Coordinates of C-alpha atoms in Angstrom, one line a residue:
Chain P
M1 CA 44.7 37.4 3.4
V2 CA 45.6 39.5 0.3
K3 CA 47.1 36.5 -1.6
I4 CA 47.7 38.3 -5.0
E5 CA 48.7 42.2 -5.9
L6 CA 48.7 44.0 -8.5
K7 CA 49.9 47.4 -9.0
N8 CA 48.7 50.2 -11.2
L9 CA 49.0 47.1 -13.9
D10 CA 50.1 49.6 -17.6
F11 CA 49.5 46.4 -20.1
A12 CA 50.3 46.7 -24.4
Y13 CA 51.0 44.3 -26.6
N14 CA 52.0 46.4 -30.2
G15 CA 51.5 49.6 -29.5
S16 CA 47.4 49.2 -28.4
M17 CA 47.3 49.4 -24.1
V18 CA 45.0 46.1 -22.8
L19 CA 45.4 47.0 -19.4
K20 CA 45.8 50.1 -17.8
N21 CA 46.8 51.0 -14.5
I22 CA 44.2 47.8 -12.9
S23 CA 44.6 48.0 -9.4
H24 CA 42.9 45.0 -7.5
H25 CA 43.9 42.6 -5.2
F26 CA 43.2 39.0 -5.0
E27 CA 42.0 37.3 -1.7
Q28 CA 43.1 33.6 -0.4
G29 CA 40.6 30.8 -0.4
K30 CA 38.3 32.7 -2.7
L31 CA 36.4 30.8 -6.2
I32 CA 37.3 34.3 -8.5
S33 CA 36.1 35.7 -11.4
I34 CA 36.7 38.3 -14.3
V35 CA 33.9 38.9 -16.4
G36 CA 33.8 41.1 -19.2
P37 CA 33.5 41.4 -23.0
N38 CA 35.7 39.8 -25.6
G39 CA 39.1 41.6 -25.8
S40 CA 38.6 43.6 -22.3
G41 CA 42.3 41.9 -21.2
K42 CA 40.5 38.7 -19.3
S43 CA 42.8 36.5 -20.2
T44 CA 45.5 38.6 -20.5
I45 CA 45.3 39.5 -16.7
L46 CA 45.4 35.8 -16.2
K47 CA 48.9 35.8 -17.9
C48 CA 50.4 38.2 -15.9
M49 CA 49.7 36.8 -13.0
D50 CA 52.2 33.3 -13.8
R51 CA 54.8 36.0 -15.6
I52 CA 53.9 34.3 -18.9
L53 CA 53.3 37.6 -20.7
Q54 CA 55.4 41.4 -18.8
P55 CA 53.0 43.5 -17.6
K56 CA 54.7 47.7 -18.8
N57 CA 54.4 48.7 -15.7
G58 CA 53.0 47.8 -12.0
T59 CA 54.3 45.0 -10.2
I60 CA 52.3 41.9 -8.9
S61 CA 53.5 40.4 -6.0
F62 CA 52.1 37.2 -4.2
D63 CA 52.3 37.1 -0.8
E64 CA 54.2 40.3 -0.8
R65 CA 56.7 39.7 -2.6
N66 CA 57.5 40.9 -6.4
I67 CA 56.7 38.0 -8.6
L68 CA 59.6 38.5 -10.7
N69 CA 62.0 38.3 -7.8
F70 CA 60.7 33.9 -8.3
H71 CA 63.2 31.4 -9.0
A72 CA 61.0 29.9 -12.2
D73 CA 60.4 27.3 -10.1
E74 CA 60.0 28.1 -7.2
L75 CA 57.0 30.0 -9.1
A76 CA 55.4 27.1 -11.1
K77 CA 55.1 25.1 -7.6
K78 CA 53.2 28.1 -5.8
I79 CA 51.1 29.8 -9.4
A80 CA 49.4 26.9 -12.2
Y81 CA 48.0 27.7 -14.5
V82 CA 45.5 26.1 -16.9
P83 CA 45.2 27.7 -20.9
Q84 CA 42.3 27.5 -22.5
I85 CA 42.8 26.0 -25.1
E86 CA 45.8 24.1 -25.0
G87 CA 47.3 22.4 -29.0
G88 CA 50.5 19.4 -28.3
T89 CA 51.1 17.5 -31.2
F90 CA 51.7 14.5 -29.7
P91 CA 49.5 14.5 -27.1
A92 CA 50.9 11.8 -24.3
T93 CA 48.4 10.1 -21.4
V94 CA 46.6 11.1 -19.0
F95 CA 48.9 10.0 -15.9
D96 CA 52.2 11.5 -17.8
S97 CA 49.8 14.7 -18.3
V98 CA 49.5 15.2 -14.6
L99 CA 53.0 13.6 -14.2
L100 CA 54.6 16.4 -15.9
G101 CA 52.6 19.1 -13.7
R102 CA 55.4 18.0 -10.7
K103 CA 57.7 19.9 -13.1
P104 CA 59.0 21.9 -10.0
H105 CA 59.2 19.3 -7.5
I106 CA 61.2 16.5 -10.4
Q107 CA 65.0 16.2 -10.1
W108 CA 66.2 14.8 -12.7
S109 CA 63.4 11.2 -12.3
P110 CA 60.0 11.2 -10.9
R111 CA 59.8 9.6 -7.1
Q112 CA 57.4 8.1 -5.3
N113 CA 56.1 11.4 -3.3
D114 CA 55.7 12.6 -6.8
L115 CA 54.0 9.4 -8.2
E116 CA 51.5 9.1 -5.9
V117 CA 50.3 13.2 -5.4
T118 CA 50.3 12.3 -10.0
A119 CA 47.7 9.0 -9.2
S120 CA 45.6 11.2 -6.4
M121 CA 44.8 14.0 -8.6
I122 CA 43.9 11.6 -10.6
E123 CA 41.6 9.8 -8.8
K124 CA 40.6 14.1 -7.8
M125 CA 39.6 14.7 -10.7
N126 CA 36.9 11.3 -11.6
L127 CA 40.2 9.9 -14.3
K128 CA 41.5 6.7 -13.2
N129 CA 39.4 4.3 -15.3
I130 CA 41.5 6.1 -18.3
S131 CA 44.3 7.6 -17.0
L132 CA 46.6 5.6 -20.0
K133 CA 44.4 5.9 -22.4
S134 CA 46.7 9.0 -25.5
I135 CA 44.3 13.0 -23.7
N136 CA 43.8 13.2 -27.5
K137 CA 41.6 10.0 -26.8
L138 CA 38.7 12.2 -24.7
S139 CA 36.5 14.5 -24.2
G140 CA 36.3 18.4 -24.0
G141 CA 35.7 17.2 -20.6
Q142 CA 38.1 14.6 -19.7
R143 CA 40.3 16.9 -21.3
Q144 CA 39.5 19.9 -19.2
R145 CA 39.6 17.4 -16.0
V146 CA 43.2 16.3 -17.7
F147 CA 44.5 19.9 -17.3
I148 CA 43.0 20.8 -13.9
A149 CA 44.6 17.7 -12.5
R150 CA 48.4 18.4 -13.7
A151 CA 48.3 22.3 -12.5
L152 CA 47.0 20.7 -9.1
A153 CA 50.2 18.3 -9.1
Q154 CA 52.1 21.1 -8.8
E155 CA 50.4 21.9 -5.7
P156 CA 50.0 25.7 -5.6
E157 CA 48.9 27.8 -4.1
V158 CA 46.6 30.3 -6.5
L159 CA 45.7 28.4 -9.6
L160 CA 44.4 30.2 -12.4
L161 CA 42.7 29.4 -15.2
D162 CA 40.9 31.0 -18.4
E163 CA 37.2 29.6 -19.1
P164 CA 37.5 26.6 -17.4
T165 CA 34.2 25.9 -18.6
A166 CA 34.8 26.8 -22.3
N167 CA 33.4 23.6 -24.6
L168 CA 31.9 21.8 -21.8
D169 CA 28.4 20.5 -21.7
L170 CA 25.9 21.8 -19.0
K171 CA 27.1 19.0 -16.7
H172 CA 31.2 18.8 -16.7
Q173 CA 30.4 23.3 -16.9
I174 CA 28.6 22.1 -13.2
A175 CA 31.3 19.5 -12.1
V176 CA 34.3 21.7 -13.1
L177 CA 33.1 24.6 -11.2
K178 CA 32.0 22.7 -8.3
V179 CA 36.1 20.8 -7.7
L180 CA 37.9 24.6 -8.2
K181 CA 35.5 25.4 -5.9
K182 CA 35.7 22.6 -3.7
L183 CA 40.1 23.4 -3.6
T184 CA 39.3 27.1 -2.5
E185 CA 37.8 25.6 1.1
Q186 CA 41.7 23.8 0.9
G187 CA 42.8 26.9 1.4
I188 CA 43.1 27.3 -3.0
T189 CA 43.1 30.5 -4.6
V190 CA 41.1 30.3 -7.6
I191 CA 40.6 33.2 -9.7
I192 CA 38.8 32.5 -13.5
A193 CA 38.1 33.7 -16.0
I194 CA 35.2 33.1 -17.3
H195 CA 32.1 34.7 -19.8
D196 CA 29.2 32.8 -18.7
L197 CA 28.0 35.1 -16.0
N198 CA 24.8 32.7 -14.6
L199 CA 28.0 29.8 -13.7
A200 CA 30.1 33.3 -12.0
L201 CA 27.5 34.5 -9.6
Q202 CA 26.3 30.5 -8.9
F203 CA 29.8 29.4 -7.3
S204 CA 32.3 33.0 -7.2
D205 CA 32.7 33.9 -4.6
H206 CA 34.1 37.4 -5.5
F207 CA 33.8 39.3 -9.4
V208 CA 36.3 42.3 -11.2
L209 CA 34.7 42.4 -14.3
L210 CA 36.5 45.0 -16.7
K211 CA 35.8 47.1 -19.3
D212 CA 39.1 48.0 -22.5
G213 CA 41.1 46.9 -19.6
E214 CA 40.0 48.5 -16.5
V215 CA 38.7 47.8 -13.9
F216 CA 34.8 48.9 -13.9
A217 CA 33.2 47.4 -10.6
S218 CA 34.6 44.5 -8.2
G219 CA 33.2 42.9 -5.2
E220 CA 30.8 40.4 -3.7
K221 CA 27.2 39.6 -5.7
E222 CA 25.7 43.1 -5.2
I223 CA 27.5 44.6 -8.3
I224 CA 26.6 42.5 -10.4
T225 CA 23.5 44.6 -11.1
N226 CA 21.0 45.5 -14.2
E227 CA 23.0 49.1 -14.9
N228 CA 26.2 47.5 -14.5
I229 CA 25.7 44.5 -16.3
E230 CA 24.5 46.8 -18.8
K231 CA 27.1 49.2 -18.6
L232 CA 29.3 46.2 -19.3
Y233 CA 28.5 44.1 -22.3
D234 CA 26.2 46.8 -24.2
I235 CA 23.0 45.5 -24.3
K236 CA 20.0 45.0 -21.7
V237 CA 19.4 42.2 -19.2
N238 CA 16.8 40.8 -16.4
I239 CA 18.0 40.0 -13.3
I240 CA 15.8 37.8 -11.7
K241 CA 16.7 37.2 -7.8
Q242 CA 15.7 34.1 -6.6
K243 CA 16.0 32.7 -2.8
D244 CA 19.4 34.1 -3.1
K245 CA 20.2 33.3 -6.6
I246 CA 20.3 35.8 -9.1
F247 CA 20.4 34.9 -12.7
I248 CA 20.8 36.8 -15.8
I249 CA 19.2 37.1 -19.1
P250 CA 20.0 38.9 -21.6
L251 CA 16.9 40.6 -23.4
S252 CA 17.7 41.6 -27.7
Chain O
M1 CA 43.1 2.5 -5.5
S2 CA 46.1 5.6 -6.1
K3 CA 48.4 2.3 -5.8
E4 CA 47.1 0.3 -8.3
I5 CA 47.5 3.4 -10.4
I6 CA 51.0 3.8 -10.2
Q7 CA 51.6 -0.1 -10.5
E8 CA 49.5 -0.6 -14.3
Y9 CA 51.7 3.3 -14.5
K10 CA 55.1 1.6 -13.5
Q11 CA 54.4 -1.4 -16.1
F12 CA 53.7 0.7 -18.5
T13 CA 57.2 2.4 -18.2
T14 CA 58.5 -1.2 -17.8
R15 CA 57.0 -2.3 -21.4
K16 CA 59.1 1.3 -22.3
R17 CA 62.5 0.1 -20.8
L18 CA 62.6 -3.0 -22.2
F19 CA 61.7 -1.4 -25.7
I20 CA 65.5 0.7 -24.7
W21 CA 66.5 -3.1 -23.8
V22 CA 65.5 -4.4 -26.9
C23 CA 66.9 -2.0 -28.9
I24 CA 70.7 -2.6 -27.2
F25 CA 70.5 -6.0 -28.0
L26 CA 69.8 -5.1 -31.7
L27 CA 72.6 -2.9 -31.4
L28 CA 75.2 -4.9 -30.3
L29 CA 73.8 -7.8 -33.0
F30 CA 74.2 -5.4 -35.7
V31 CA 77.7 -4.2 -35.2
V32 CA 78.7 -7.8 -34.7
L33 CA 77.1 -8.8 -38.0
G34 CA 78.6 -4.9 -39.2
L35 CA 82.3 -6.2 -38.4
L36 CA 81.2 -9.5 -40.3
I37 CA 80.0 -8.5 -43.1
G38 CA 82.2 -7.2 -46.4
A39 CA 83.5 -7.8 -49.4
S40 CA 86.7 -10.1 -47.3
S41 CA 84.8 -12.6 -45.2
I42 CA 86.6 -12.6 -41.6
S43 CA 85.2 -14.9 -39.6
L44 CA 83.3 -14.8 -36.0
N45 CA 86.7 -16.3 -34.3
N46 CA 89.4 -14.6 -36.2
I47 CA 86.9 -11.4 -35.1
I48 CA 87.7 -11.9 -30.9
H49 CA 90.2 -13.4 -32.2
I50 CA 91.8 -10.3 -33.4
F51 CA 90.2 -7.7 -30.3
T52 CA 91.7 -9.7 -27.6
G53 CA 95.1 -11.6 -29.7
N54 CA 97.3 -9.5 -31.0
S55 CA 97.1 -11.2 -35.1
E56 CA 99.1 -8.5 -37.4
D57 CA 97.4 -9.6 -39.8
I58 CA 95.3 -8.3 -43.1
N59 CA 92.4 -9.1 -41.9
R60 CA 93.2 -6.9 -38.4
Q61 CA 93.9 -3.9 -41.0
I62 CA 90.3 -3.9 -42.2
I63 CA 88.3 -4.8 -38.5
L64 CA 89.9 -2.0 -37.2
N65 CA 90.5 0.3 -39.6
I66 CA 87.4 0.4 -41.8
R67 CA 85.0 -1.7 -40.6
L68 CA 84.6 -0.2 -37.5
P69 CA 85.4 2.7 -37.5
R70 CA 82.2 2.4 -39.8
V71 CA 80.2 0.8 -38.2
L72 CA 80.6 3.2 -35.0
S73 CA 80.4 6.3 -37.0
A74 CA 77.2 5.2 -38.5
V75 CA 76.2 4.5 -35.0
L76 CA 76.9 7.6 -34.1
A77 CA 75.2 9.7 -36.9
G78 CA 72.6 7.7 -37.6
T79 CA 72.0 8.8 -32.9
A80 CA 72.8 11.9 -33.8
L81 CA 69.9 12.4 -37.1
S82 CA 67.8 10.4 -35.2
V83 CA 67.4 12.1 -31.7
S84 CA 67.7 15.2 -33.2
G85 CA 64.9 15.3 -35.7
T86 CA 63.2 14.0 -32.4
V87 CA 64.2 17.3 -30.0
M88 CA 63.6 19.1 -33.5
Q89 CA 59.4 17.8 -33.4
S90 CA 59.5 17.9 -29.6
I91 CA 59.7 21.6 -29.8
L92 CA 58.3 22.9 -32.9
R93 CA 55.6 21.0 -31.8
N94 CA 55.4 19.6 -35.4
P95 CA 55.1 16.0 -37.0
L96 CA 58.2 17.7 -39.6
G97 CA 60.9 18.5 -37.8
S98 CA 64.0 17.3 -38.7
P99 CA 67.1 18.6 -39.6
F100 CA 66.2 18.3 -43.6
T101 CA 62.5 20.8 -43.3
L102 CA 64.9 22.9 -41.7
G103 CA 66.8 23.5 -44.2
I104 CA 70.0 22.0 -42.7
S105 CA 71.1 19.6 -44.7
N106 CA 70.8 21.8 -47.9
A107 CA 72.9 24.4 -45.8
A108 CA 75.7 21.4 -45.2
A109 CA 75.0 20.4 -49.2
F110 CA 75.9 24.4 -50.4
G111 CA 78.9 23.9 -48.8
A112 CA 80.0 21.6 -50.2
A113 CA 79.8 22.9 -53.9
F114 CA 80.3 25.8 -52.2
A115 CA 83.9 23.8 -51.2
V116 CA 83.9 22.8 -54.5
I117 CA 84.1 25.5 -56.3
I118 CA 84.9 29.0 -55.0
L119 CA 87.6 27.6 -52.4
G120 CA 88.8 24.5 -55.0
A121 CA 89.3 21.5 -52.8
G122 CA 87.9 19.0 -55.6
S123 CA 89.0 17.5 -58.1
T124 CA 87.8 13.9 -59.5
Q125 CA 89.5 11.0 -60.5
S126 CA 88.5 7.9 -62.1
N127 CA 90.0 4.5 -60.2
V128 CA 89.1 1.5 -58.9
N129 CA 88.3 1.8 -55.5
D130 CA 87.1 4.8 -56.5
A131 CA 85.2 6.7 -58.2
V132 CA 85.7 10.2 -56.9
L133 CA 88.8 11.6 -55.1
I134 CA 88.8 14.8 -52.8
N135 CA 91.2 17.0 -52.8
N136 CA 90.7 18.3 -49.6
P137 CA 87.4 16.8 -47.9
Y138 CA 88.3 18.7 -44.9
L139 CA 88.0 22.5 -47.1
I140 CA 84.2 20.5 -48.2
T141 CA 83.6 19.7 -44.5
I142 CA 84.4 22.4 -42.8
S143 CA 82.3 24.5 -45.3
A144 CA 80.0 22.5 -45.4
F145 CA 79.7 22.7 -41.6
F146 CA 80.2 26.1 -41.4
W147 CA 77.0 26.8 -43.8
S148 CA 75.1 24.4 -42.0
L149 CA 75.3 26.5 -38.2
V150 CA 74.7 30.1 -40.8
S151 CA 71.0 28.1 -41.5
T152 CA 70.8 27.7 -37.9
V153 CA 71.7 31.2 -37.0
I154 CA 69.3 32.5 -39.4
I155 CA 66.5 30.9 -38.1
L156 CA 67.7 31.4 -35.0
L157 CA 68.2 35.0 -35.8
M158 CA 64.7 35.4 -37.1
A159 CA 63.1 34.1 -33.9
R160 CA 64.9 36.1 -31.8
F161 CA 64.1 39.7 -33.9
K162 CA 60.4 38.6 -34.9
D163 CA 59.6 35.8 -31.9
A164 CA 60.9 32.5 -31.1
S165 CA 57.3 30.8 -32.0
P166 CA 57.8 27.3 -34.3
E167 CA 55.6 28.8 -37.2
T168 CA 58.2 31.1 -37.6
M169 CA 61.4 28.6 -38.2
I170 CA 59.7 25.8 -39.0
L171 CA 59.0 29.0 -42.2
T172 CA 61.7 30.2 -42.8
G173 CA 63.5 26.4 -42.3
I174 CA 62.0 25.7 -45.6
I175 CA 62.2 29.1 -47.1
L176 CA 66.2 28.7 -46.4
G177 CA 66.1 25.3 -47.4
S178 CA 65.5 26.0 -50.9
L179 CA 67.2 29.3 -50.8
F180 CA 69.7 26.9 -50.0
I181 CA 68.9 24.6 -53.0
A182 CA 68.4 27.7 -56.1
G183 CA 72.7 28.4 -53.7
T184 CA 73.9 25.6 -55.5
T185 CA 72.5 25.3 -58.4
G186 CA 73.9 27.4 -59.6
L187 CA 77.4 26.9 -58.8
E188 CA 76.7 23.3 -60.5
Y189 CA 75.8 25.9 -63.5
F190 CA 79.3 27.3 -63.7
A191 CA 80.9 24.2 -62.6
E192 CA 83.1 21.9 -64.6
D193 CA 82.3 18.5 -65.0
V194 CA 85.4 17.4 -62.7
E195 CA 83.9 19.8 -60.3
L196 CA 79.7 19.0 -60.9
S197 CA 80.8 14.8 -59.9
T198 CA 82.7 15.5 -57.2
I199 CA 79.6 18.2 -55.7
V200 CA 77.1 15.4 -56.5
F201 CA 79.5 12.3 -55.4
W202 CA 79.7 14.5 -52.0
T203 CA 75.4 14.8 -51.4
F204 CA 74.6 10.9 -51.8
G205 CA 75.0 10.3 -47.6
D206 CA 78.0 7.8 -47.9
L207 CA 80.0 6.8 -45.2
G208 CA 82.5 5.4 -46.6
R209 CA 84.5 8.5 -45.4
A210 CA 84.8 7.0 -42.1
S211 CA 87.1 6.8 -39.8
W212 CA 88.9 6.8 -36.9
R213 CA 89.1 10.9 -36.7
E214 CA 85.5 11.5 -38.4
F215 CA 84.7 8.6 -35.4
Y216 CA 86.1 11.0 -32.2
I217 CA 84.9 14.1 -33.3
L218 CA 81.5 12.5 -33.6
L219 CA 81.5 11.2 -30.3
A220 CA 82.5 13.6 -28.9
I221 CA 79.7 16.0 -30.3
V222 CA 76.9 13.5 -29.9
I223 CA 77.4 12.7 -26.3
P224 CA 77.3 15.9 -24.8
S225 CA 74.4 16.5 -27.0
L226 CA 72.4 13.5 -25.7
F227 CA 73.1 14.4 -22.2
Y228 CA 72.0 17.4 -22.6
F229 CA 68.8 16.4 -24.3
M230 CA 68.4 13.9 -21.4
S231 CA 68.6 17.1 -18.8
N232 CA 66.5 18.7 -20.8
R233 CA 63.8 16.4 -21.3
W234 CA 60.8 18.0 -18.3
N235 CA 61.1 21.3 -20.0
I236 CA 61.2 19.2 -23.9
R237 CA 58.4 17.7 -22.9
S238 CA 56.2 20.9 -21.6
L239 CA 57.6 22.6 -24.4
N240 CA 55.6 20.3 -26.8
T241 CA 52.3 20.6 -24.4
G242 CA 52.6 24.5 -25.3
D243 CA 54.1 28.0 -25.1
E244 CA 51.7 29.0 -21.9
T245 CA 51.7 25.7 -20.5
A246 CA 55.6 25.6 -20.4
N247 CA 55.7 29.2 -19.4
S248 CA 52.9 28.3 -16.3
L249 CA 54.8 24.7 -15.4
G250 CA 58.7 26.7 -14.5
V251 CA 60.3 26.9 -18.5
N252 CA 62.3 29.6 -19.7
V253 CA 60.9 29.2 -23.2
E254 CA 62.5 31.3 -26.1
K255 CA 65.6 30.5 -24.4
T256 CA 65.2 26.8 -24.1
R257 CA 64.0 26.6 -27.8
I258 CA 67.0 28.1 -29.3
K259 CA 69.3 26.3 -26.8
V260 CA 67.9 23.0 -27.3
M261 CA 67.4 23.5 -31.8
L262 CA 71.6 25.3 -31.4
V263 CA 72.5 22.0 -30.4
A264 CA 70.8 19.9 -32.3
S265 CA 71.4 22.2 -35.3
L266 CA 74.6 21.2 -34.8
T267 CA 75.2 17.7 -33.9
T268 CA 72.7 17.3 -37.3
A269 CA 76.1 19.6 -39.0
V270 CA 78.8 17.6 -37.8
A271 CA 77.4 14.1 -39.8
V272 CA 76.1 16.1 -42.1
S273 CA 79.1 17.2 -43.0
F274 CA 81.0 14.4 -42.6
F275 CA 79.0 11.4 -44.8
G276 CA 76.3 14.0 -46.9
I277 CA 73.1 14.0 -47.0
I278 CA 71.9 10.2 -45.5
A279 CA 67.9 11.8 -46.0
F280 CA 65.0 10.5 -43.8
V281 CA 66.7 9.2 -40.4
G282 CA 65.9 12.2 -38.8
L283 CA 62.5 11.9 -39.1
V284 CA 61.2 8.5 -39.8
V285 CA 62.6 6.8 -36.9
P286 CA 60.9 9.8 -33.9
H287 CA 58.1 8.5 -35.7
L288 CA 58.9 5.6 -36.1
V289 CA 59.5 5.5 -32.6
R290 CA 56.6 7.1 -31.5
K291 CA 54.3 4.6 -32.5
M292 CA 56.1 2.2 -30.6
I293 CA 56.3 3.2 -27.2
G294 CA 54.3 6.9 -27.7
S295 CA 55.7 10.5 -26.9
D296 CA 57.3 9.8 -23.5
E297 CA 60.6 12.0 -24.1
R298 CA 62.6 10.6 -20.9
F299 CA 62.0 7.9 -22.6
L300 CA 61.1 8.8 -26.5
I301 CA 65.6 10.4 -26.3
P302 CA 67.2 7.3 -25.5
A303 CA 65.0 4.7 -27.9
T304 CA 65.1 6.9 -30.6
A305 CA 69.4 7.5 -30.2
L306 CA 69.6 3.6 -30.1
F307 CA 67.3 2.9 -32.7
G308 CA 68.1 5.3 -34.4
G309 CA 71.6 3.8 -34.7
V310 CA 71.2 0.5 -35.4
F311 CA 68.3 1.6 -37.9
L312 CA 71.1 3.5 -39.7
L313 CA 74.1 1.3 -39.6
A314 CA 71.1 -1.9 -40.3
S315 CA 70.9 1.0 -43.9
D316 CA 74.3 0.4 -44.6
L317 CA 74.7 -3.0 -44.6
L318 CA 72.4 -3.8 -46.5
A319 CA 73.4 -0.7 -49.1
R320 CA 77.0 -3.2 -48.8
S321 CA 75.6 -6.0 -49.2
I322 CA 72.9 -5.4 -51.6
I323 CA 74.6 -5.6 -54.7
A324 CA 78.0 -7.0 -53.8
P325 CA 80.6 -6.3 -54.0
M326 CA 79.5 -2.7 -55.0
V327 CA 78.8 -0.8 -51.9
L328 CA 76.1 1.9 -52.1
P329 CA 75.9 5.7 -50.7
V330 CA 73.6 4.7 -47.7
G331 CA 71.9 7.8 -48.4
I332 CA 69.9 6.3 -50.8
L333 CA 68.9 3.3 -49.9
T334 CA 67.4 5.2 -46.8
S335 CA 65.7 7.4 -49.7
F336 CA 64.1 4.6 -50.5
I337 CA 62.9 2.3 -47.3
G338 CA 62.1 5.8 -45.1
A339 CA 60.0 7.3 -47.9
P340 CA 57.5 4.6 -47.5
L341 CA 57.6 3.9 -44.3
F342 CA 56.9 7.4 -43.5
I343 CA 54.1 7.2 -45.4
F344 CA 52.4 3.8 -44.2
L345 CA 52.6 5.2 -41.2
L346 CA 50.6 8.1 -42.2
F347 CA 47.4 5.6 -43.7
K348 CA 48.5 3.2 -40.6
G349 CA 47.4 5.6 -38.5
K350 CA 44.3 8.2 -40.1
G351 CA 41.8 8.7 -38.0
K352 CA 43.5 7.3 -35.2
G353 CA 46.5 9.3 -34.0
I354 CA 49.0 8.3 -35.3
W355 CA 52.0 9.3 -33.0
L356 CA 50.7 7.5 -30.1
R357 CA 51.9 4.3 -28.3

């Protein structure tokens, strides 16, 4: 089932085209990795999908309905976004940060149900021992988990994450992606912008390769070929297949 | 398991609620003290009698027409400045966000100078009771208010045409502040002695100018804006996490930031145009309260509203009694208390993140 569909999407920033005529659809319950060189438009595409940026032309639909027709709170209950870097000047506790994800659901004060959802996301993300700690005292990995927990507290159907594994060590990179993968089993569509191809290869169901603001190729693992990667990044690579796993080694 | 987490969290918020109750208690206490303390000694019994009975003596005049409006105006002005500072800090994500950093007070001071020199509102006479006698105090107030709104509108226009980022707003505010200081200095250069002293006296933040009329106007502005901030507290909290996250949580980022800024500026402008520049309250009170109960706007907004009222009221009491029977303008005192307090907060919090619980 198609969850999000982009049709002829153009996005320009200060006159220069960042996304050019992008048409693509994202299937429900899949983990989709958007990969491509720096400046290829990965973050921009995510931000357009959550209406943070307004495309110049084209439409984005969620369940066949234009996202422009959603009320802000309504959209926030459907699509959640985790930015790459989040700069809060006055940090809150873990619990308060996650509770903020209930904002689209809360009228005036949080109800018992909001507290319960918050607590269960805290448990899910393995943060229960630090639920009253301030988030600026956490490690990068813990903080990333807090932001994912907050996005999950929105109870979205689509989760967009910009570089969720940046700044994380190997163990936490795997942990975060495992969690995301598990979410897809519950029917949540997870779309990530990611640089680490090997990590993406291990966990993703689908790939979108972006180059210069255009979809260069898309599909399952099969599209990750020497030819495609070399064209995408302008470097030589060696692709090693081991059992059903694929590894990419860049050659200088 | 999740019950435990919720239980812990509820205990955590109970402490914040407790702080709010302590502030309410302190507020009541200082209001009573504010009525008791003054040049002529009036006992608590006497005051109770004035409020319940209908004694017609001079004390009734003092309590009902001098002390009570002054005390209540102090509370409202403290609330106005502190809450405005708090929400400005949060939506601009800047610990230095306050009515003063955004140039609003300097604009008001310019407005006062403008009224005195260009519009001829002030002349000073020395008499026994008061050093300054301003011919037309309302003209000064209106002009101060007008110019502080001009400064706000320029900041908001900049935000409209460039972008509504916190950096744009703070920088515009600082630059505007300097521009208005230059304007005031320019006016002062051409002023006569009498005019000059009128301007200088106006800039001293002084609650002695409070009467019932000021109180009612303040009340009509401060209470609705408090309600506005409270009803927007989740939006304000979201903005503090960053524009993108806020957007994703369903907040209309630019609209909210501009509206909250406008209401906060209006609230400040009223207090400043009535009472002159009462420095540091809008900066120090939010930080003190953040330090005590954390930065959750749900509790922070009511707590700073109350604590700000207590802070200014207590400062004014001190100002009235420290060199009695002379009365010090409270603005001088808040600067003397506020500046060291801010530096103390800065050092105490070193390395620990002072903006935290």
